[in-house]
GROMACS .gro file of N, CA and C in nm:
model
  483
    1UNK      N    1  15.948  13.458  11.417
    1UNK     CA    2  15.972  13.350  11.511
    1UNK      C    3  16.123  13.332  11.524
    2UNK      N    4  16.158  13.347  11.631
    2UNK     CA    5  16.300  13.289  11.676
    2UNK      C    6  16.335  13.133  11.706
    3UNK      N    7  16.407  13.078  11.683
    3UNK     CA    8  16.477  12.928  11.706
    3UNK      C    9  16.566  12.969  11.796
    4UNK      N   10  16.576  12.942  11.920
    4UNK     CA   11  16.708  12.908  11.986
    4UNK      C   12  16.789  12.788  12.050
    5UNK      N   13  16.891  12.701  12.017
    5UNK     CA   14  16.930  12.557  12.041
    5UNK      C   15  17.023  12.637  12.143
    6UNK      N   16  16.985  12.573  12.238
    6UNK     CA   17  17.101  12.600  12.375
    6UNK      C   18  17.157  12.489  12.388
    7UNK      N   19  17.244  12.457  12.439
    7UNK     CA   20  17.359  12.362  12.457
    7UNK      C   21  17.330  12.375  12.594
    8UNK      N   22  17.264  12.276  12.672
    8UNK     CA   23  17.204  12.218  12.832
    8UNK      C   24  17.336  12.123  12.877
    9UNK      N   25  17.451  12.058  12.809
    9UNK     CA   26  17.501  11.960  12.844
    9UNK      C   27  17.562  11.938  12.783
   10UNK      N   28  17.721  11.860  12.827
   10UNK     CA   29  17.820  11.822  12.722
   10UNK      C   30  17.760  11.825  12.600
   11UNK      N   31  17.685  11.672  12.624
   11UNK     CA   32  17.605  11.597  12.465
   11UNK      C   33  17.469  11.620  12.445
   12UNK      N   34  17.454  11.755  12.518
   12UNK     CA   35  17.263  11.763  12.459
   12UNK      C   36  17.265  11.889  12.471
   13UNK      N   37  17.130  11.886  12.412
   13UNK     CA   38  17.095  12.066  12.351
   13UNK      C   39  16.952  12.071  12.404
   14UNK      N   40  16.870  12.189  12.391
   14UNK     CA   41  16.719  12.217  12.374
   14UNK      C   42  16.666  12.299  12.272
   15UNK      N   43  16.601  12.289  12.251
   15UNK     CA   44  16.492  12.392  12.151
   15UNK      C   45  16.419  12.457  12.188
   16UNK      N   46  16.421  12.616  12.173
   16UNK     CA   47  16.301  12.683  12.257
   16UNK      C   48  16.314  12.778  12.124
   17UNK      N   49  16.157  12.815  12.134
   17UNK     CA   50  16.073  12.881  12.021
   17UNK      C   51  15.997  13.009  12.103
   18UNK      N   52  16.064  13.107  12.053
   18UNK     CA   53  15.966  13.238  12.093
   18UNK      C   54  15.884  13.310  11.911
   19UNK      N   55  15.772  13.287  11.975
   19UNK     CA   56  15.684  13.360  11.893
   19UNK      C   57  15.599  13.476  11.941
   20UNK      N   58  15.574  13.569  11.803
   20UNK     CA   59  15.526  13.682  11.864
   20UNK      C   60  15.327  13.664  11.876
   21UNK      N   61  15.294  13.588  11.795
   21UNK     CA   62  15.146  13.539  11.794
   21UNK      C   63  15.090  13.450  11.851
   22UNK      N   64  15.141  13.358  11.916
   22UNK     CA   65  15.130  13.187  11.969
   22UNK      C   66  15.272  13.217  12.087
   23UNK      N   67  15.184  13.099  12.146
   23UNK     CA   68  15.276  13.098  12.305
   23UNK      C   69  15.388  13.039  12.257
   24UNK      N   70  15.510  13.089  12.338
   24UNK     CA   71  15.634  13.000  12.311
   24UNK      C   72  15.673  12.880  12.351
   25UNK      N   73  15.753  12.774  12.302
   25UNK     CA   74  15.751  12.604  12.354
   25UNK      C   75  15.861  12.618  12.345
   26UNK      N   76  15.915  12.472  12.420
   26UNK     CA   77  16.043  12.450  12.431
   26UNK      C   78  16.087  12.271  12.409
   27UNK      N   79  16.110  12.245  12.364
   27UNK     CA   80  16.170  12.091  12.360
   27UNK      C   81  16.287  12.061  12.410
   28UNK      N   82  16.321  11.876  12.460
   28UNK     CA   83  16.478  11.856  12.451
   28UNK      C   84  16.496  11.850  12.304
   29UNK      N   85  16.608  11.739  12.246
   29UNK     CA   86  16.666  11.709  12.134
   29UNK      C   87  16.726  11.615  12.094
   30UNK      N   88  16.719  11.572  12.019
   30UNK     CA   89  16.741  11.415  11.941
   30UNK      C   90  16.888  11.459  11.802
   31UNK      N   91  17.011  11.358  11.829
   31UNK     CA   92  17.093  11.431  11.669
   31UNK      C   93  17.175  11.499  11.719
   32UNK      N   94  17.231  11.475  11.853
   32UNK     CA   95  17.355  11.556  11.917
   32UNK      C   96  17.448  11.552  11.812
   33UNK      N   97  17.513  11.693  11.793
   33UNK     CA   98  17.635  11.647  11.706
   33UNK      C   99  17.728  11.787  11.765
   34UNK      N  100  17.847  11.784  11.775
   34UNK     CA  101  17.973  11.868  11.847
   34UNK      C  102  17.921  12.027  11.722
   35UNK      N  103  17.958  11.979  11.601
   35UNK     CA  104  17.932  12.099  11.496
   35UNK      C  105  17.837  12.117  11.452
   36UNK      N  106  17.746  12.042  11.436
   36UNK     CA  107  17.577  12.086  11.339
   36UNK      C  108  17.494  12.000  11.372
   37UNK      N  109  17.394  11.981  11.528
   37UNK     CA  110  17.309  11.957  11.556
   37UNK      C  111  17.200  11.951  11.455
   38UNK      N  112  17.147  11.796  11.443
   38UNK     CA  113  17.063  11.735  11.389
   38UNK      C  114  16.914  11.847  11.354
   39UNK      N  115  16.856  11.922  11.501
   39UNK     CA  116  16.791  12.001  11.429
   39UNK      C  117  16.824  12.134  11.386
   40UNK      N  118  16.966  12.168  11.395
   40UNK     CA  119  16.997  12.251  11.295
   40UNK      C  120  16.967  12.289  11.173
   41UNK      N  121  17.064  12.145  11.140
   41UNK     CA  122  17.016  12.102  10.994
   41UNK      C  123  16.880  12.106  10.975
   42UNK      N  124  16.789  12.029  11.045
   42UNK     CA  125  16.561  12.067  10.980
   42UNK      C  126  16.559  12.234  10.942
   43UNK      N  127  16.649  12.275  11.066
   43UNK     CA  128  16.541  12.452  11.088
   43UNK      C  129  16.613  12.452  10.898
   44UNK      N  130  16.742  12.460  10.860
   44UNK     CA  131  16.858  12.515  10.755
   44UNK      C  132  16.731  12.420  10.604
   45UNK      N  133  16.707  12.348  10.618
   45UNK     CA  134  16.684  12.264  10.512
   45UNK      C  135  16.543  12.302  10.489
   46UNK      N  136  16.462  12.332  10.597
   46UNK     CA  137  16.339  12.415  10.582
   46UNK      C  138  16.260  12.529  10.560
   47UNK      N  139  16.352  12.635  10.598
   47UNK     CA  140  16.419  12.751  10.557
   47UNK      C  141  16.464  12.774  10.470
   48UNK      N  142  16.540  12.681  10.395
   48UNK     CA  143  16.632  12.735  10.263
   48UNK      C  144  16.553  12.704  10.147
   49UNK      N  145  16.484  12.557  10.201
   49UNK     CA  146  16.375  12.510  10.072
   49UNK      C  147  16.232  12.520  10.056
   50UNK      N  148  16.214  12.638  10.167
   50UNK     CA  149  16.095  12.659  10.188
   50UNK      C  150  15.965  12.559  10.238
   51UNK      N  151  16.016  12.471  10.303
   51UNK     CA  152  15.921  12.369  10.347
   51UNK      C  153  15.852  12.440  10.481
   52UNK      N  154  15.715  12.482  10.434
   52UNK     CA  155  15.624  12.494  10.546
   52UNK      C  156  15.549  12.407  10.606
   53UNK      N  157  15.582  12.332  10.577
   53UNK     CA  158  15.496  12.162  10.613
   53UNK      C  159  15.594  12.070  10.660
   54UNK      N  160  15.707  12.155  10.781
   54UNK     CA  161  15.769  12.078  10.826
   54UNK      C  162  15.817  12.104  10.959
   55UNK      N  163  15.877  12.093  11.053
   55UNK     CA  164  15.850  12.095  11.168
   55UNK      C  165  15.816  12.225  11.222
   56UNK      N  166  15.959  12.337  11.146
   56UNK     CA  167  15.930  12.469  11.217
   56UNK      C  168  15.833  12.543  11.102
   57UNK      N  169  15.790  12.521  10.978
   57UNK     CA  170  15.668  12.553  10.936
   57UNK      C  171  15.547  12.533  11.016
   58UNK      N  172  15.509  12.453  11.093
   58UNK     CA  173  15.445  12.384  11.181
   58UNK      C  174  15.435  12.509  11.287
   59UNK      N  175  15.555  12.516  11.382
   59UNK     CA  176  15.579  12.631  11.504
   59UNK      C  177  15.559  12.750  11.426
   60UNK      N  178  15.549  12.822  11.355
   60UNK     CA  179  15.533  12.918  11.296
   60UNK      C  180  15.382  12.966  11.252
   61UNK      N  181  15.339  12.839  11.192
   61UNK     CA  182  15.198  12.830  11.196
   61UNK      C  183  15.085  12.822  11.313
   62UNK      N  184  15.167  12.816  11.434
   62UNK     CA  185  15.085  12.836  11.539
   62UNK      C  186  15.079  12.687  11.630
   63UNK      N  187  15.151  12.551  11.534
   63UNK     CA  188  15.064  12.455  11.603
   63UNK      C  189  15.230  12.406  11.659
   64UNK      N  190  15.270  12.295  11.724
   64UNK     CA  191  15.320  12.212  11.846
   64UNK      C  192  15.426  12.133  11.806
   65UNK      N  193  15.373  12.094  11.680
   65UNK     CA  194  15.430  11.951  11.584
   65UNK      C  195  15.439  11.816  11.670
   66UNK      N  196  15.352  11.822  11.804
   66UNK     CA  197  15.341  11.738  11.873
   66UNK      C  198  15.472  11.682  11.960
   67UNK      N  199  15.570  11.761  11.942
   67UNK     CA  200  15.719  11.765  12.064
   67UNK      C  201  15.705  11.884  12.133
   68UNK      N  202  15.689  11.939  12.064
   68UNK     CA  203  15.734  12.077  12.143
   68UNK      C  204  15.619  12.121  12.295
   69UNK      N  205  15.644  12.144  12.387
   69UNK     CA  206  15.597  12.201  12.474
   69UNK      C  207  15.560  12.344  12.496
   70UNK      N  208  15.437  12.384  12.550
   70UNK     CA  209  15.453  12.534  12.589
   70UNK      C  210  15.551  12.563  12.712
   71UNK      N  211  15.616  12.672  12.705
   71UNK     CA  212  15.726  12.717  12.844
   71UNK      C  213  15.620  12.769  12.965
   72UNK      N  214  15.522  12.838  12.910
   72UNK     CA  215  15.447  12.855  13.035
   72UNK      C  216  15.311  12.738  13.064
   73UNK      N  217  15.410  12.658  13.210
   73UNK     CA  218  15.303  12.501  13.219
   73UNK      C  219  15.154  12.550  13.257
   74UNK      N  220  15.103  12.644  13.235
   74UNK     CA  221  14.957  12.682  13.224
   74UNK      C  222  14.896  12.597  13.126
   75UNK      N  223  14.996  12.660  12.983
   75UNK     CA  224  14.931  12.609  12.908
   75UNK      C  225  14.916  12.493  12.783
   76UNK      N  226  14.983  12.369  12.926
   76UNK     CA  227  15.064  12.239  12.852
   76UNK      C  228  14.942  12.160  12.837
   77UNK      N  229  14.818  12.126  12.932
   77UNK     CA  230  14.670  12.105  12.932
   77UNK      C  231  14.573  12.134  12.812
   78UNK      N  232  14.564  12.252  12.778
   78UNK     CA  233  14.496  12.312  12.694
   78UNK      C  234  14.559  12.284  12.544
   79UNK      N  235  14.698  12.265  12.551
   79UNK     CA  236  14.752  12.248  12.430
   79UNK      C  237  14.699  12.100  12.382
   80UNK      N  238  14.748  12.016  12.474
   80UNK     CA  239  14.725  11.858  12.431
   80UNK      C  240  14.573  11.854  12.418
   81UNK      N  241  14.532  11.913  12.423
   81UNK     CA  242  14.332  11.868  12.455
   81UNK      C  243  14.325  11.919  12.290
   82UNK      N  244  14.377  12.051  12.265
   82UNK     CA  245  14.355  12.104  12.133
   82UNK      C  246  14.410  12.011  12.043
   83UNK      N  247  14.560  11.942  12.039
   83UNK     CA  248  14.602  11.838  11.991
   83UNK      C  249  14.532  11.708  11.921
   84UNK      N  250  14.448  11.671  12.077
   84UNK     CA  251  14.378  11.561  12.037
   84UNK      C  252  14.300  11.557  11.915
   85UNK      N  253  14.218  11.672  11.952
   85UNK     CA  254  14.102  11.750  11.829
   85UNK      C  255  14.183  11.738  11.747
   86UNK      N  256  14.286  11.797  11.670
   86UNK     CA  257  14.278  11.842  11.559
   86UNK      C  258  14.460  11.765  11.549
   87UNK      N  259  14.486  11.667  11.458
   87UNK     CA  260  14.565  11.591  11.435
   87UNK      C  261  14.680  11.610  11.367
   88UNK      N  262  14.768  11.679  11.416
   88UNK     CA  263  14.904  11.710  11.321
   88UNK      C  264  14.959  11.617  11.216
   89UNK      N  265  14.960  11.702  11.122
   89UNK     CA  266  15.046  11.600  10.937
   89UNK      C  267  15.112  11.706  10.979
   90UNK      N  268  15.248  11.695  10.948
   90UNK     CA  269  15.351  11.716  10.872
   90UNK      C  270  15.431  11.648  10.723
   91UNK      N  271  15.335  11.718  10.619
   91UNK     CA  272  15.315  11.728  10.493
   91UNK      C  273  15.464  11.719  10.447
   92UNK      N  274  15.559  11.839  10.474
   92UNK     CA  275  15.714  11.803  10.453
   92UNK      C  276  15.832  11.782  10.531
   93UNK      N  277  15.725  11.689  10.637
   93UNK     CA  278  15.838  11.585  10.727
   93UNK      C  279  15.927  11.509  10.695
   94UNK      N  280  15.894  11.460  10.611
   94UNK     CA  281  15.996  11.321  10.584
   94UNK      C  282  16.086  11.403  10.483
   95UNK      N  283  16.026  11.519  10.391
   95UNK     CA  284  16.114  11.600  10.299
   95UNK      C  285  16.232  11.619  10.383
   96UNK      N  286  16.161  11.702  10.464
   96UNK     CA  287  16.263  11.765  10.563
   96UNK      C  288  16.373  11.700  10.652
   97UNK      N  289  16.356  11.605  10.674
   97UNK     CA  290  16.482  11.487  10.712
   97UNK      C  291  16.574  11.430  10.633
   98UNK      N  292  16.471  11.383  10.475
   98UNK     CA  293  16.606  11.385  10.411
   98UNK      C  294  16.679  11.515  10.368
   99UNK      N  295  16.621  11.607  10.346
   99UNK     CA  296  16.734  11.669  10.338
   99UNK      C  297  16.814  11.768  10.465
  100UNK      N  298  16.782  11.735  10.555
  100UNK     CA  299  16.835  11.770  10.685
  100UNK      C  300  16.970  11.653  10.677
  101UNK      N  301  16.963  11.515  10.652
  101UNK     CA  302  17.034  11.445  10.617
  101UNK      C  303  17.148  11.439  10.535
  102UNK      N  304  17.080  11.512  10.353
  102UNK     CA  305  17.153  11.543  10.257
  102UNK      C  306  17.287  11.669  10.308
  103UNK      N  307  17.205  11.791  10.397
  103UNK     CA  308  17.270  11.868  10.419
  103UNK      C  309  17.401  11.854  10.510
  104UNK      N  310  17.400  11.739  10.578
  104UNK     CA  311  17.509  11.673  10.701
  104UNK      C  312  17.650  11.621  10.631
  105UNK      N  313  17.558  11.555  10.525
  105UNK     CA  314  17.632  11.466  10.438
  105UNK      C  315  17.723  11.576  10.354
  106UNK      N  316  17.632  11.640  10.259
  106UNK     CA  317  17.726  11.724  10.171
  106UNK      C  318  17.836  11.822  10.249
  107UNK      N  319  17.775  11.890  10.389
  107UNK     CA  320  17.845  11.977  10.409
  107UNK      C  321  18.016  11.936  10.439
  108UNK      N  322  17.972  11.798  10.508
  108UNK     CA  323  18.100  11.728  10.535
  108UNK      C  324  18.206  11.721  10.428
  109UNK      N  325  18.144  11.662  10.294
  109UNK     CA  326  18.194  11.639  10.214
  109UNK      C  327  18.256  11.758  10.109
  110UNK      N  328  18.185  11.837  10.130
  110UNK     CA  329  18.239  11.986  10.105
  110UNK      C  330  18.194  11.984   9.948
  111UNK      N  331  18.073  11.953   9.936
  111UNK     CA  332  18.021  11.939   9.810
  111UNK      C  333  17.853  12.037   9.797
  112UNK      N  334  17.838  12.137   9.873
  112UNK     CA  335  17.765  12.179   9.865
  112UNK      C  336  17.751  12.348   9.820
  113UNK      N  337  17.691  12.427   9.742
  113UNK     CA  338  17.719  12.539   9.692
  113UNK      C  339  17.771  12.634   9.777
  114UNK      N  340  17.840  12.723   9.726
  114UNK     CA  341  17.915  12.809   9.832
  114UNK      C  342  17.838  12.872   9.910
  115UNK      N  343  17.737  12.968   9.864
  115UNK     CA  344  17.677  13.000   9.981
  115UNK      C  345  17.632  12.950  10.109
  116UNK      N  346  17.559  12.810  10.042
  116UNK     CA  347  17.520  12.733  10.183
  116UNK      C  348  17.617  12.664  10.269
  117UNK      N  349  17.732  12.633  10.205
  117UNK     CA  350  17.832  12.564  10.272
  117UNK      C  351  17.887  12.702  10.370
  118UNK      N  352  17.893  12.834  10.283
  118UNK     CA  353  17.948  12.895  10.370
  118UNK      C  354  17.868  12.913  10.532
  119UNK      N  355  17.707  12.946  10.514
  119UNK     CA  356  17.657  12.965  10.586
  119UNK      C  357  17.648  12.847  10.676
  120UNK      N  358  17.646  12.669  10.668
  120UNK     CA  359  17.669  12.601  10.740
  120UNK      C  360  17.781  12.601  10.821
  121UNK      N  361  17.906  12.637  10.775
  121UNK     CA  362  18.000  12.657  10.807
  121UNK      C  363  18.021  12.758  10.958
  122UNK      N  364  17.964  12.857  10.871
  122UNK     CA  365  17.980  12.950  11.011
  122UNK      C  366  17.836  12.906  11.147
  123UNK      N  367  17.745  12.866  11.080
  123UNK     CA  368  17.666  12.790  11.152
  123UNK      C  369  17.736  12.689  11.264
  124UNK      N  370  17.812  12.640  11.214
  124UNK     CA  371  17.886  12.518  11.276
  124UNK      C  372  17.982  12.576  11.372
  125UNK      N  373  18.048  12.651  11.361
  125UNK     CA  374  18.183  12.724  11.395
  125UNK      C  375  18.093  12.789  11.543
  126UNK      N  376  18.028  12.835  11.493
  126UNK     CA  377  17.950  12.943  11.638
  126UNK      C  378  17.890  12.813  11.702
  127UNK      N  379  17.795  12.743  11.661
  127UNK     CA  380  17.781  12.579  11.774
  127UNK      C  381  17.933  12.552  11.847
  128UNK      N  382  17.986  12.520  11.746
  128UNK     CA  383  18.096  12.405  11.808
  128UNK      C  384  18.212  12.513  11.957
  129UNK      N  385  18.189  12.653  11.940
  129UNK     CA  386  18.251  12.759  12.023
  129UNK      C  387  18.166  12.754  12.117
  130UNK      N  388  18.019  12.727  12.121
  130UNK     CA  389  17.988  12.743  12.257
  130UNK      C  390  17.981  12.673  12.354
  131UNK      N  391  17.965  12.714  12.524
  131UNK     CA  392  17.978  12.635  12.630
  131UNK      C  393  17.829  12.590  12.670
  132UNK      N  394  17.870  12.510  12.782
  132UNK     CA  395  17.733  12.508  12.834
  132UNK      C  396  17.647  12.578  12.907
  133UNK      N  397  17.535  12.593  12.840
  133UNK     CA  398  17.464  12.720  12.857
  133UNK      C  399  17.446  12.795  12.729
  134UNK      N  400  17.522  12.837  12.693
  134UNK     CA  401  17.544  12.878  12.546
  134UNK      C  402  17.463  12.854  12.468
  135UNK      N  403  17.417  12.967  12.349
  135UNK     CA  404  17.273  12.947  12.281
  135UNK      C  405  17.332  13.001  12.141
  136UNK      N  406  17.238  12.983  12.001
  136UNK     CA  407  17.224  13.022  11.933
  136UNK      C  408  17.133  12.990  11.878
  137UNK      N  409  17.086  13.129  11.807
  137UNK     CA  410  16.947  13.203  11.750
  137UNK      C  411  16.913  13.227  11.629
  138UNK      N  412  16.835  13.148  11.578
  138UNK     CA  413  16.793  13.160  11.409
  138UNK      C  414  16.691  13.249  11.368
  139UNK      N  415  16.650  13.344  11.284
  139UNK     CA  416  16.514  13.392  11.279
  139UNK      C  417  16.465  13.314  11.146
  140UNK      N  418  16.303  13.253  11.211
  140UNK     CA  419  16.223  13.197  11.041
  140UNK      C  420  16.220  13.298  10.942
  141UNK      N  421  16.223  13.271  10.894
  141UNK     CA  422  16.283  13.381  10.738
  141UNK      C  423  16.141  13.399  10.682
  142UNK      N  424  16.007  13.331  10.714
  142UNK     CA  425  15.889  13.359  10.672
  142UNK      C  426  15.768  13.422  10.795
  143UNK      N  427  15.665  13.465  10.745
  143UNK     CA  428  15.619  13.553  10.908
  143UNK      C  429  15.512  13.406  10.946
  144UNK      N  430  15.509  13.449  11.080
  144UNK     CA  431  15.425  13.349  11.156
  144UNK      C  432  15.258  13.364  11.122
  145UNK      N  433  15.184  13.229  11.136
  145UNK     CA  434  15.038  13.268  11.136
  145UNK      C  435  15.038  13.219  10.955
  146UNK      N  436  15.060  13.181  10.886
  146UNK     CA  437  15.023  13.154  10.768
  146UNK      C  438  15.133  13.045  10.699
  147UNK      N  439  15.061  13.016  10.610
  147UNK     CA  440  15.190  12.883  10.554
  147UNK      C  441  15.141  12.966  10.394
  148UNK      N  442  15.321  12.916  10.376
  148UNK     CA  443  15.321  12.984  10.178
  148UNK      C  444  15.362  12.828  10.102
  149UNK      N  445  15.306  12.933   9.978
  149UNK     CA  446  15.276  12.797   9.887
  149UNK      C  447  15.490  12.755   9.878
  150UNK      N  448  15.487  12.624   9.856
  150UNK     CA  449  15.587  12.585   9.859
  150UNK      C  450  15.707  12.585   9.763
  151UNK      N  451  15.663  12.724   9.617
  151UNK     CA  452  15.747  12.759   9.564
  151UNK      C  453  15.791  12.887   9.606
  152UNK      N  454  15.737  12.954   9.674
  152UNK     CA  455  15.814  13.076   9.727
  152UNK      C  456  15.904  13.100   9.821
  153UNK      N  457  16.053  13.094   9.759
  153UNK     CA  458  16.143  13.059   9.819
  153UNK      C  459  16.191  13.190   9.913
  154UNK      N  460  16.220  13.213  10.032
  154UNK     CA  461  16.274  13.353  10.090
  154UNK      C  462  16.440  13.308  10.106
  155UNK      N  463  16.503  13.477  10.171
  155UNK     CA  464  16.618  13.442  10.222
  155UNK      C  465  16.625  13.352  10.288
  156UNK      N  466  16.777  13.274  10.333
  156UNK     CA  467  16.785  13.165  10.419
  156UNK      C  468  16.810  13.242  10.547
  157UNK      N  469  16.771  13.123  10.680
  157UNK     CA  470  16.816  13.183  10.796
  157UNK      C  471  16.914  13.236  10.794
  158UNK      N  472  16.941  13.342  10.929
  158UNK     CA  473  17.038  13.370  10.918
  158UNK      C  474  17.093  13.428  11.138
  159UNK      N  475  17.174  13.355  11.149
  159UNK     CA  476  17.205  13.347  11.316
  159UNK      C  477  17.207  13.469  11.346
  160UNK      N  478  17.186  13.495  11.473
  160UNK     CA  479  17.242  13.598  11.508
  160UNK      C  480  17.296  13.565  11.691
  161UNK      N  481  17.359  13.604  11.781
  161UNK     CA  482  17.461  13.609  11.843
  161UNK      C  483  17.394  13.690  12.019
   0.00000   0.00000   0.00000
């Protein structure tokens, strides 16, 4: 699964999700920030700590997390009807904010281990360079279609350009 946050506007971004098993969606975005967009930080904090029970564990697993839209409006109908049925938890939602939170905080503060600081860092650096229009692309570091138990930690994302 790919993440891509495009930068639509001075102060706003979108979220669009291509998957290779499940249709792809797209959202706006909430958490504007110039260097490290709010859901930056979820995809980085979910990814790194392995939370599959959180938003993009969720998109990966096939289901919506109840923001996200399908891109092809065929199948925006069929999604919400399936919705209704069957009731989204996000199990490590609230995990996942605080430390989407923690991660804002520390990085600022420059108190966070080198690796991740480094990788926020350059995370940030490639956001804050682009224009409007301008995108960048995360790959989920776990495969789509299944959720892992929540000690099996993988590589962290990692952008690509």
């Amino acid at each position: 699964m790919k993440v891509t946050f495009v930068k639509t506007g001075t102060r706003r971004y979108a979220v669009e999700v291509g998957r290779d098993r499940y249709p792809d969606l797209r959202c706006g975005s909430i958490g504007y920030d110039d260097w490290l967009p709010h859901d930056v930080l979820h995809f980085v904090a979910e990814a790194e700590y392995g939370l599959d029970g959180g938003v993009f564990g969720e998109l990966a697993a096939g289901g919506n997390a109840r923001i996200f839209m399908p891109v092809d409006g065929k199948l925006v109908a069929k999604m919400w009807r399936k919705e209704r049925i069957k009731r989204t938890r996000l199990p490590d939602g609230r995990r996942s904010e605080e430390l989407a939170g923690e991660l804002a905080h520390r990085w600022r503060a420059r108190t966070l281990p080198p690796r991740l600081q480094q990788e926020l860092d350059d995370l940030a650096g490639q956001w804050h360079a682009l224009q409007v229009g301008g995108s960048l692309t995360l790959e989920w570091p776990r495969p789509e279609g299944r959720r892992h138990h929540p000690t099996q930690r993988r590589r962290p994302a990692t952008a690509r350009r």
